[in-house]
Amino acid sequence: MPRTIVTANRLRDGEVVYLAPGGRWAERLVEAEAAESEPDLARLLATAEQAVRALLVVGPYEMPVERAEGELRPLSQRERIRALGPTVRADLGKQAYQAAVRRSVADVPV
Amino acid sequence: MYRYDELDRTLVGERVEQFRDQVARRLTGELSEDEFRPLRLMNGLYLQLHAYMLRVAIPYGTLSARQMRMLAHVARRYDKGYGHFTTRQNIQFNWPRLEDVPDILAELASVDMHAIQTSGNSIRNVTADPYAGVAADEIEDPRITAEIIRQWSTLHPEFSFLPRKFKIAVTGAPHDRAAVRVHDIGLRMRRNGEGEVGFEVIVGGGQGRTPIIGPTICEFLPKRHLLSYIEAILRVYNQLGRRDNLFKARIKILVQSVGAALFAEMVEEEWQHLRDGACELPVEEVARIEAHFASPPYEALDPHPPAFAARRLGDREFGRWCRTNLAAHKRPGYAIVNISLKPVGGVPGDATAEQMEAIADLAERFGFGEIRVTHAQNLVLPDVRLGDVYAVWQGLGDAGLATANIGLVTDIIACPGLDYCNLANARSIPVAQRISQRFAEIERQYEIGELKIKISGCINACGHHHVGHIGILGVDKKGEEFYQITLGGSGDENAALGDIVGPAFSYDAVVDAVETIIATYLAVRREGEPFLATYRRVGLAPFKERLYGAH
Ligand code: SF4
């Protein structure tokens, strides 16, 4: 089975989120919990259904990912853009936040 | 400009409160997503790739400065500082939070705006010529017709659950700037032998998966019969349109399957029961609506103010901008000013809150406070004194809005595509950006002349690629973005669908392919012959040859 994670949108604000260990919904794909077996995936999907009923997320679905350089990465272009933000606006979406984090880390003198 | 009466206002206000209640019930779990989805769609709220998206109606593309300021306010306060003007003459906000949407709708309602009928299987926002009321070539202002249809169709009980969405466009001028042949109903104003004004009625045009140039089913419909005739069309459609198959549900499929002549007969028969009945237009009501669209207080002006001519000659940049961005106004001494939302390398149709405010200011200072949205994703100040055009241009320049490219190769229509849209196969915007960068040099754009490139990220054709002189359609090939190119489409009075040139191009190759097509055109065109005319003369062959000949 290909490595698979579960993603959805947060109900209140629509933010793209990924199901992370412990049933948490993370904004960053790299934090997602990857299932590598059918039972694991079934457990993730069941957790996601609970989250729908608990009004946390809408429209959860599974998506394949790969692990590269120690990080989970989406396979399709659609999911890459969803995980980062519009390719035409590097200042918007998750990529903007991540760039800001990188900048602030880089600013810390060592 | 049309102002809401109390009835409209009450209705919109009630809808906002109703939706506030529905959102609250969604957030407390009383409504499931399945129950909530149709309700939010009725209020223009989608769930897109990154977030919710709110589509706000701009009926027939007409906006006041006050409304534009409100859009700027919404962009800044509830979104990420910008909005996207669409080919449906609407605006979309890409990042609203669900919990904020009732407040956004309440703010919009305070300036008589709303998001009703921007989605769902209803009669959508009626579109019209963006130069309505001011074009030099116009018979009558098509917005009066559009407004009459809007009032009649808004929440019309019989027609709020049609087999499928329904789009109507109206033009009052012989030069069709409203693409009436690719709408469910297209209305084209004309005069009969006696000089009476009426409509040519076109039915069953459309884009999307099954693009069709709509046939004319009535050559001349006297104006007073407008609503009864449209009602007859909708009744026939409502009875016979296919509700069983989403892809076959549009009226165009019905018209194609029975044939335009038989469809016209069916409408005629239905119409015999309706004509001269309750929905004939009462003269007073038409007069009331007409009064809302009365011309602003124009002055008697010098048709050729010397200062304007001197500026045009003396300031090269200004002269260039005038050449492409001004259009002829019906009144001497006035001009229609087009504001390009297509800066080289920019996102077609996007405007920041600051730009919206700058445009609102200019409209108030120099243009009776009125603004139009075009289906080409640009904006228009319809009534500017020639003597003020230079000041307007300077103001636009300060806001980064003085791009001189209307109708040229860099004035590209592009739908949101895979950068924002849940249904997309491929990105549209960066393809537009790369093409506009490739052809950025203005002298080169002039040399190429009028050329309309239109890009859609999927078969839904929001970017109108079927009617682009060069149309580009994003397709998915094994998870990769590819682009199919069509040539020779046109959305105006000589409407035509583009022909597919050959196998699709990769994301990396598509801009080179466009450049090859343009180079081929430049090589084979006759003196002064525009792209479309050349294509119609020579056909696909020379283009195919240059694009694929080597293989
Ligand atoms: S054409 Fe397709 S990709 Fe583009 S906005 Fe419409 S639905 Fe989305």
XYZ file of C-alpha atoms and ligand atoms in Angstrom:
669
model
C 0.000 0.000 0.000
C 1.348 3.474 -0.819
C 1.966 5.764 2.135
C -1.306 7.548 2.771
C -2.389 10.474 4.892
C -5.776 12.061 5.571
C -6.522 15.682 4.805
C -9.574 17.956 5.144
C -10.566 21.590 5.578
C -11.139 23.093 8.995
C -14.825 23.893 9.372
C -14.563 27.368 10.926
C -12.136 29.001 8.539
C -11.598 26.542 5.697
C -7.853 26.119 6.362
C -6.339 22.989 4.805
C -5.420 20.553 7.577
C -3.808 17.125 7.901
C -4.539 14.421 10.428
C -1.512 14.154 12.732
C -0.624 11.679 15.482
C -2.982 11.688 18.443
C -5.956 12.811 16.334
C -4.644 16.373 16.105
C -5.277 18.359 12.903
C -2.068 20.040 11.773
C -1.777 22.906 9.301
C 1.488 21.534 7.929
C 1.572 18.404 5.850
C 4.946 17.330 7.259
C 3.284 16.779 10.623
C 0.724 14.322 9.218
C 0.535 10.729 10.346
C 1.167 8.383 7.419
C -0.592 5.034 7.249
C 1.337 2.218 5.653
C -1.194 -0.564 6.090
C -4.913 -0.943 5.491
C -5.781 -1.198 9.203
C -3.745 1.957 9.914
C -5.565 3.822 7.205
C -8.940 2.578 8.419
C -8.075 3.902 11.891
C -7.117 7.322 10.463
C -10.315 7.520 8.434
C -12.389 6.593 11.469
C -10.679 9.347 13.459
C -11.427 11.770 10.640
C -15.111 10.812 10.647
C -15.221 11.517 14.360
C -13.660 14.900 13.713
C -16.385 15.647 11.180
C -19.017 14.839 13.786
C -17.121 16.920 16.344
C -17.371 19.888 13.929
C -13.631 20.221 13.521
C -13.261 19.499 9.818
C -15.215 19.024 6.575
C -14.687 16.753 3.607
C -11.842 14.508 4.806
C -10.198 12.297 2.200
C -7.121 10.131 1.898
C -4.164 11.053 -0.289
C -0.933 9.281 -1.200
C 2.389 10.809 -0.167
C 6.067 9.966 -0.467
C 8.869 10.365 2.008
C 11.782 12.336 0.619
C 14.702 13.808 2.548
C 13.027 12.607 5.707
C 9.818 14.556 5.019
C 6.359 13.608 3.829
C 5.571 15.118 0.457
C 2.440 15.093 -1.686
C 2.560 13.297 -5.030
C 0.151 15.303 -7.137
C 0.517 18.877 -8.273
C -2.902 19.638 -6.813
C -1.848 18.499 -3.357
C 1.497 20.269 -3.614
C -0.310 23.547 -4.264
C -2.835 22.806 -1.544
C -0.013 22.151 0.916
C 1.840 25.370 0.109
C -0.513 27.986 -1.322
C -0.970 29.549 -4.776
C 2.214 29.208 -6.843
C 1.631 32.749 -8.083
C 1.571 34.325 -4.608
C 4.477 33.168 -2.470
C 3.223 35.587 0.198
C -0.049 33.697 0.687
C -1.062 30.351 2.097
C 1.061 28.013 4.147
C 4.236 28.798 2.214
C 4.094 32.398 3.498
C 3.999 31.261 7.095
C 6.759 28.736 6.511
C 8.920 31.327 4.786
C 8.402 33.650 7.753
C 9.442 30.878 10.133
C 12.544 30.188 8.073
C 13.401 33.862 8.026
C 12.994 34.244 11.752
C 15.102 31.154 12.380
C 17.772 32.507 10.055
C 17.729 35.786 11.951
C 18.652 34.139 15.225
C 22.385 34.691 15.792
C 24.296 31.514 16.584
C -27.279 53.675 -11.848
C -29.876 51.288 -10.475
C -30.604 51.726 -6.808
C -32.339 49.131 -4.753
C -35.840 49.874 -3.688
C -37.142 48.985 -0.248
C -38.359 45.608 -1.401
C -34.929 44.537 -2.634
C -33.319 45.895 0.472
C -35.663 44.038 2.797
C -35.167 40.858 0.855
C -31.373 41.053 0.912
C -31.433 41.951 4.606
C -33.616 38.951 5.368
C -31.324 36.678 3.419
C -28.311 37.869 5.420
C -30.040 37.133 8.723
C -31.265 33.797 7.442
C -27.733 32.853 6.445
C -26.340 34.076 9.767
C -28.692 31.651 11.435
C -27.701 28.851 9.046
C -23.984 29.403 9.682
C -24.617 29.385 13.427
C -26.518 26.122 13.092
C -23.695 24.667 11.023
C -21.115 25.673 13.610
C -23.121 24.092 16.407
C -23.675 20.928 14.412
C -27.404 21.314 13.937
C -26.782 21.256 10.188
C -24.470 18.710 8.600
C -22.215 19.684 5.713
C -24.579 17.899 3.329
C -27.458 20.000 4.601
C -25.417 23.185 4.702
C -23.699 22.957 1.298
C -26.716 23.937 -0.840
C -27.470 26.793 1.569
C -23.962 28.216 1.408
C -23.865 27.828 -2.376
C -27.087 29.823 -2.632
C -25.182 32.567 -0.853
C -22.160 32.403 -3.128
C -19.935 30.543 -0.662
C -17.761 27.734 -2.036
C -15.114 25.535 -0.453
C -12.088 25.803 -2.725
C -8.581 24.436 -2.819
C -7.137 26.458 0.066
C -10.147 27.872 1.840
C -13.715 29.083 1.482
C -14.357 31.399 -1.449
C -17.083 34.036 -1.567
C -18.440 35.147 -4.924
C -20.196 38.491 -4.845
C -22.602 39.495 -7.594
C -22.013 42.675 -9.564
C -25.220 42.836 -11.618
C -24.424 43.632 -15.255
C -20.954 44.604 -14.123
C -21.987 48.014 -12.794
C -20.514 49.253 -9.521
C -20.618 52.568 -7.689
C -17.520 54.083 -6.106
C -19.128 53.447 -2.736
C -19.574 49.771 -3.525
C -15.991 49.514 -4.762
C -14.811 50.985 -1.453
C -16.830 48.358 0.347
C -15.164 45.619 -1.708
C -11.802 47.101 -0.701
C -12.891 47.090 2.924
C -13.993 43.448 2.742
C -10.696 42.509 1.067
C -8.693 44.207 3.792
C -10.701 43.343 6.856
C -11.886 39.810 6.101
C -9.606 38.561 3.363
C -5.965 38.916 2.360
C -6.054 42.400 0.921
C -7.214 41.652 -2.604
C -10.066 40.388 -4.736
C -10.359 38.660 -8.083
C -12.645 40.010 -10.822
C -14.064 37.154 -12.870
C -15.224 36.604 -16.429
C -18.798 36.631 -15.076
C -18.342 40.270 -14.062
C -18.334 39.190 -10.416
C -15.712 39.449 -7.695
C -14.335 36.552 -5.681
C -12.657 36.664 -2.312
C -10.340 33.715 -1.861
C -9.801 33.457 1.878
C -12.887 34.336 3.957
C -13.518 32.474 7.207
C -16.895 30.780 7.437
C -17.625 32.429 10.749
C -17.043 35.881 9.208
C -19.237 35.391 6.145
C -22.523 36.591 7.731
C -20.771 39.827 8.734
C -19.306 40.213 5.252
C -22.738 39.768 3.705
C -24.215 42.301 6.132
C -21.521 44.818 5.206
C -22.162 44.197 1.518
C -25.909 44.573 2.025
C -25.279 48.047 3.478
C -24.233 49.093 -0.043
C -26.933 47.012 -1.770
C -24.660 44.150 -2.717
C -25.155 40.457 -2.187
C -24.083 36.989 -3.293
C -27.500 35.607 -4.188
C -27.828 33.650 -7.441
C -24.104 33.486 -8.026
C -24.387 29.713 -7.874
C -26.896 26.897 -7.954
C -29.364 25.937 -10.662
C -30.938 29.350 -10.851
C -30.943 32.221 -13.301
C -27.527 33.685 -12.623
C -26.340 37.243 -12.520
C -27.414 38.713 -15.898
C -24.420 40.095 -17.781
C -24.296 43.019 -20.180
C -21.982 45.038 -22.341
C -19.540 46.768 -19.986
C -19.897 49.917 -22.109
C -23.676 49.896 -21.577
C -25.222 53.340 -21.647
C -22.113 55.061 -22.962
C -20.969 53.197 -26.090
C -21.030 55.280 -29.256
C -22.479 52.340 -31.226
C -25.335 51.503 -28.866
C -29.069 51.355 -29.713
C -30.278 51.364 -26.108
C -28.824 50.738 -22.670
C -28.940 46.923 -22.211
C -28.832 47.257 -18.414
C -32.481 48.266 -18.404
C -33.274 44.903 -19.957
C -30.821 43.151 -17.644
C -32.411 44.801 -14.603
C -35.928 43.917 -15.726
C -34.829 40.299 -16.061
C -33.063 40.445 -12.715
C -36.150 41.706 -10.905
C -38.373 39.178 -12.601
C -36.039 36.235 -12.054
C -34.809 37.003 -8.548
C -36.237 34.217 -6.490
C -38.857 33.422 -9.141
C -40.431 30.324 -7.568
C -40.884 28.500 -10.841
C -37.289 28.970 -11.899
C -35.132 28.568 -8.817
C -34.749 24.816 -9.383
C -34.007 24.624 -13.074
C -32.362 21.487 -14.485
C -29.102 23.436 -14.405
C -27.631 26.922 -13.984
C -28.895 29.482 -16.467
C -26.981 32.425 -17.845
C -28.403 35.356 -19.762
C -26.439 38.107 -21.508
C -27.657 41.272 -23.195
C -26.037 43.629 -25.641
C -27.506 46.880 -26.867
C -24.840 47.424 -29.519
C -24.097 45.712 -32.825
C -20.518 45.117 -31.688
C -21.049 42.332 -29.178
C -18.982 42.871 -26.042
C -21.198 40.567 -23.966
C -20.611 37.270 -25.830
C -24.353 36.707 -26.311
C -23.874 33.682 -28.578
C -22.302 31.607 -25.829
C -25.008 32.048 -23.200
C -28.134 30.040 -22.403
C -30.076 33.033 -23.665
C -28.412 35.858 -25.552
C -30.327 39.024 -26.367
C -29.123 41.346 -29.043
C -30.911 44.604 -29.486
C -31.817 45.618 -33.021
C -34.252 47.755 -34.949
C -36.839 46.427 -37.374
C -37.844 48.043 -40.685
C -40.095 50.521 -38.860
C -37.280 51.627 -36.584
C -38.849 49.891 -33.568
C -36.438 48.478 -30.997
C -36.537 44.780 -30.162
C -34.319 41.764 -29.676
C -32.770 39.016 -31.658
C -33.157 36.038 -29.326
C -30.376 33.476 -29.265
C -30.821 30.283 -27.265
C -28.655 27.391 -26.238
C -25.174 28.735 -26.683
C -22.544 27.895 -24.136
C -19.014 26.915 -23.344
C -17.865 24.185 -20.993
C -17.672 20.546 -21.954
C -19.963 20.946 -24.969
C -19.285 24.354 -26.488
C -21.995 25.594 -28.830
C -22.555 28.818 -30.713
C -26.191 29.525 -29.932
C -28.716 29.612 -32.786
C -31.181 32.466 -33.230
C -34.748 31.330 -32.551
C -36.383 34.712 -33.033
C -35.084 37.380 -35.382
C -37.070 40.211 -33.896
C -38.951 40.189 -30.617
C -40.663 43.489 -29.801
C -39.395 44.809 -26.481
C -42.712 44.627 -24.646
C -42.846 40.844 -25.094
C -39.457 40.217 -23.545
C -40.476 38.572 -20.266
C -43.316 36.470 -21.607
C -41.030 35.139 -24.320
C -38.193 34.339 -21.910
C -40.710 32.734 -19.603
C -41.869 30.561 -22.501
C -38.268 29.495 -23.181
C -37.729 28.638 -19.534
C -40.976 26.695 -19.311
C -40.070 24.546 -22.293
C -36.651 23.974 -20.760
C -38.055 23.260 -17.321
C -40.356 20.603 -18.759
C -37.935 18.959 -21.161
C -34.431 19.688 -19.863
C -32.606 16.613 -18.638
C -32.320 16.434 -14.898
C -30.989 12.872 -14.967
C -27.564 13.696 -16.372
C -25.526 16.639 -15.130
C -23.589 16.859 -18.381
C -26.724 16.970 -20.486
C -28.809 19.276 -18.353
C -28.003 22.638 -19.934
C -30.521 24.116 -22.358
C -27.954 23.918 -25.158
C -28.206 20.111 -25.120
C -31.985 20.301 -25.368
C -31.842 22.784 -28.256
C -29.283 20.616 -30.060
C -31.258 17.424 -29.570
C -34.598 18.765 -30.820
C -33.056 21.201 -33.309
C -33.310 24.980 -33.200
C -36.305 25.148 -35.540
C -38.442 22.740 -33.525
C -37.331 24.334 -30.282
C -38.402 27.709 -31.644
C -41.827 26.255 -32.484
C -42.207 24.809 -28.995
C -41.367 28.184 -27.486
C -43.766 29.882 -29.853
C -46.560 27.558 -28.843
C -45.931 28.029 -25.148
C -45.664 31.746 -25.708
C -49.135 31.920 -27.246
C -50.521 31.130 -23.761
C -48.372 33.727 -22.087
C -48.168 36.680 -24.433
C -50.143 39.754 -23.525
C -50.661 38.163 -20.099
C -49.479 39.061 -16.627
C -45.809 39.363 -17.371
C -46.000 41.789 -20.253
C -44.008 44.806 -19.279
C -46.117 47.640 -17.945
C -44.957 50.892 -19.459
C -44.750 52.656 -16.088
C -42.539 49.962 -14.621
C -40.147 50.157 -17.549
C -40.098 53.932 -17.209
C -39.297 53.585 -13.513
C -36.348 51.304 -14.209
C -35.202 53.472 -17.112
C -35.110 56.458 -14.809
C -32.538 54.631 -12.672
C -30.239 54.414 -15.659
C -30.703 57.995 -16.779
C -27.495 59.526 -18.089
C -25.422 61.504 -15.608
C -25.453 65.293 -16.033
C -23.152 65.523 -19.040
C -21.793 68.894 -20.027
C -21.602 70.302 -23.524
C -17.900 69.882 -24.211
C -15.385 70.595 -26.900
C -15.101 67.276 -28.776
C -11.387 67.856 -29.335
C -9.895 69.662 -26.358
C -6.472 70.954 -27.448
C -4.825 70.209 -24.096
C -5.692 66.523 -24.437
C -4.314 66.347 -27.967
C -1.122 68.086 -26.853
C -0.596 65.676 -23.971
C -1.160 62.740 -26.271
C 1.522 63.948 -28.601
C 3.881 65.250 -25.961
C 3.860 62.349 -23.524
C 4.704 59.127 -25.277
C 3.628 56.809 -22.483
C 0.292 58.571 -22.226
C -0.139 58.458 -25.993
C 0.407 54.710 -25.975
C -2.055 54.151 -23.213
C -4.690 56.274 -25.000
C -4.199 54.232 -28.133
C -5.300 50.984 -26.470
C -7.240 51.930 -23.360
C -9.737 54.561 -24.547
C -12.997 53.787 -26.346
C -15.471 56.050 -28.140
C -18.153 57.613 -25.931
C -21.607 58.530 -27.179
C -21.152 62.117 -25.971
C -18.668 64.494 -27.589
C -15.816 65.434 -25.316
C -16.087 62.274 -23.158
C -14.169 59.018 -23.279
C -14.624 55.490 -21.963
C -11.489 54.666 -19.966
C -10.429 51.018 -19.686
C -8.350 50.074 -16.678
C -6.241 47.033 -17.417
C -5.964 44.492 -14.587
C -3.283 42.702 -16.602
C 0.081 44.172 -15.662
C 2.933 42.248 -17.259
C 3.611 39.259 -15.016
C 0.575 39.991 -12.830
C -2.483 37.885 -11.975
C -5.268 38.634 -14.496
C -8.261 40.178 -12.749
C -6.695 40.681 -9.327
C -6.878 44.070 -7.624
C -5.600 45.036 -4.187
C -7.709 46.917 -1.657
C -5.561 50.004 -2.273
C -6.110 49.766 -6.009
C -9.859 49.403 -5.538
C -9.838 52.532 -3.395
C -7.721 54.444 -5.914
C -10.215 53.515 -8.638
C -13.143 54.538 -6.443
C -11.447 57.919 -5.856
C -10.835 58.480 -9.549
C -14.401 57.456 -10.394
C -15.713 59.970 -7.876
C -13.438 62.799 -8.930
C -13.649 62.326 -12.676
C -16.406 59.884 -13.617
C -19.734 60.467 -11.798
C -18.764 57.736 -9.320
C -19.389 54.864 -11.688
C -17.261 51.791 -12.473
C -17.808 48.769 -14.703
C -16.380 45.272 -14.639
C -15.729 43.640 -18.018
C -15.893 39.947 -18.831
C -12.270 40.283 -19.904
C -11.445 40.863 -16.195
C -10.698 44.553 -16.605
C -12.432 47.624 -15.193
C -13.923 50.655 -16.892
C -14.560 54.274 -15.955
C -17.399 54.907 -18.382
C -17.702 58.696 -18.314
C -14.457 60.642 -18.259
C -14.112 64.116 -19.788
C -11.335 64.080 -22.364
C -9.847 67.030 -20.527
C -9.536 64.849 -17.393
C -8.124 61.765 -19.052
C -4.524 62.770 -18.380
C -5.178 63.221 -14.664
C -6.969 59.872 -14.559
C -4.028 58.208 -16.275
C -1.617 59.720 -13.754
C -3.800 58.559 -10.874
C -3.952 55.074 -12.332
C -0.185 55.091 -12.791
C 0.316 55.932 -9.096
C -1.745 52.867 -8.229
C 0.084 50.581 -10.677
C -2.945 50.462 -12.948
C -1.808 52.241 -16.098
C -0.914 49.178 -18.167
C -1.483 50.019 -21.844
C -2.575 46.714 -23.343
C -6.357 46.435 -23.789
C -7.077 43.961 -26.599
C -3.411 43.127 -27.108
C -1.555 39.862 -26.616
C -0.819 40.536 -22.922
C -4.478 41.323 -22.093
C -5.054 37.663 -21.268
C -8.129 36.146 -19.658
C -7.225 33.428 -17.178
C -9.456 31.587 -14.741
C -8.102 30.917 -11.216
C -7.020 27.413 -12.297
C -5.129 25.020 -10.077
C -3.689 27.827 -7.970
C -7.095 28.268 -6.326
C -9.786 26.110 -7.874
C -10.878 22.722 -6.618
C -11.987 21.534 -10.041
C -8.842 22.463 -11.952
C -6.619 20.146 -13.944
C -3.820 22.615 -14.405
C -2.709 26.110 -13.535
C -3.892 29.010 -15.683
C -2.462 32.110 -14.031
C 1.259 31.348 -14.332
C 0.772 30.446 -17.997
C -0.775 33.889 -18.528
C 2.067 35.479 -16.580
C 4.743 33.780 -18.624
C 3.069 34.687 -21.918
C 2.735 38.321 -20.861
C 6.391 38.402 -19.826
C 7.434 36.898 -23.133
C 5.559 39.597 -25.069
C 6.107 42.430 -22.598
C 7.727 44.742 -25.116
C 5.008 47.175 -26.191
C 6.203 47.744 -29.759
C 6.077 44.001 -30.291
C 2.521 43.938 -28.924
C 1.500 46.664 -31.372
C 3.083 44.777 -34.212
C 1.022 41.699 -33.341
C -2.135 43.779 -32.983
C -5.488 42.619 -31.649
C -5.131 39.162 -30.165
C -7.227 37.540 -27.480
C -5.648 34.741 -25.502
C -7.972 32.970 -23.075
C -6.959 30.286 -20.606
C -9.066 27.814 -18.594
C -7.737 25.351 -16.061
C -10.381 22.741 -16.882
C -13.218 21.916 -19.240
C -15.653 24.146 -17.329
C -14.190 26.934 -19.430
C -14.456 29.810 -16.947
C -11.530 31.334 -18.866
C -13.578 31.209 -22.119
C -10.831 29.360 -23.988
C -13.251 28.109 -26.682
C -13.747 31.683 -27.883
C -10.149 32.842 -27.576
C -8.327 33.723 -30.771
C -5.782 31.511 -29.089
C -7.487 29.322 -26.500
C -5.558 27.339 -23.912
C -7.146 24.541 -21.904
C -5.409 22.841 -18.992
C -5.639 19.067 -19.040
C -4.265 16.441 -16.729
C -1.970 13.842 -18.239
C -0.992 11.267 -15.650
C -0.863 13.874 -12.921
C 1.035 16.411 -15.002
C -0.172 19.733 -16.307
C -0.663 19.819 -20.073
C -2.282 22.406 -22.290
C -4.444 21.938 -25.342
C -4.408 24.863 -27.759
C -7.284 25.967 -29.979
C -7.154 28.630 -32.676
C -9.726 30.881 -34.272
C -12.343 31.171 -31.539
C -14.244 34.406 -31.091
C -16.866 35.620 -28.622
C -18.135 38.677 -30.455
C -20.719 39.201 -33.209
C -18.713 36.825 -35.431
C -18.733 34.151 -32.754
C -16.871 30.936 -33.458
C -15.379 28.065 -31.498
C -11.664 27.473 -31.739
C -10.239 24.444 -33.530
C -7.861 22.136 -31.702
C -4.426 22.556 -33.215
C -2.999 19.177 -32.210
C -1.596 17.255 -29.236
C -1.303 19.158 -25.957
C 1.879 20.883 -24.761
C 3.603 20.530 -21.411
C 3.690 23.375 -18.891
C 7.240 24.170 -19.982
C 6.478 24.046 -23.719
C 3.178 25.912 -23.879
C 4.598 29.445 -23.970
C 6.996 28.525 -26.785
C 4.041 27.041 -28.657
C 2.144 30.324 -28.337
C 5.190 32.183 -29.590
C 5.448 29.826 -32.573
C 1.777 30.406 -33.385
C 2.259 34.165 -33.282
C 5.422 33.979 -35.392
C 3.519 31.900 -37.951
C 0.749 34.473 -38.054
C 3.238 37.319 -38.543
C 4.822 35.392 -41.394
C 1.623 34.619 -43.295
C -0.591 37.618 -42.579
C -1.467 40.176 -45.185
C -0.893 43.868 -44.653
C -3.035 45.041 -41.729
C -4.772 41.686 -41.322
C -5.637 40.815 -37.709
C -4.897 37.367 -36.266
C -8.464 36.110 -36.498
C -8.851 37.152 -40.128
C -5.578 35.494 -41.046
C -6.617 32.317 -39.289
C -9.955 32.269 -41.089
C -8.157 32.695 -44.391
C -5.353 30.147 -43.949
C -6.832 27.632 -41.485
C -4.925 25.320 -39.174
C -2.397 23.947 -41.656
C 0.473 26.465 -41.442
C 0.218 26.536 -37.649
C 0.209 22.740 -37.362
C 3.147 22.578 -39.683
C 5.254 24.970 -37.627
C 4.220 23.454 -34.305
C 4.499 19.780 -35.115
C 6.199 19.665 -38.512
C 9.538 18.547 -37.165
C 8.069 15.371 -35.686
S -12.320 26.639 -15.736
Fe -12.105 24.967 -14.311
S -10.197 25.444 -13.251
Fe -10.873 27.327 -14.192
S -12.066 28.334 -12.573
Fe -13.495 27.202 -13.890
S -13.750 25.299 -12.812
Fe -11.883 26.201 -12.010
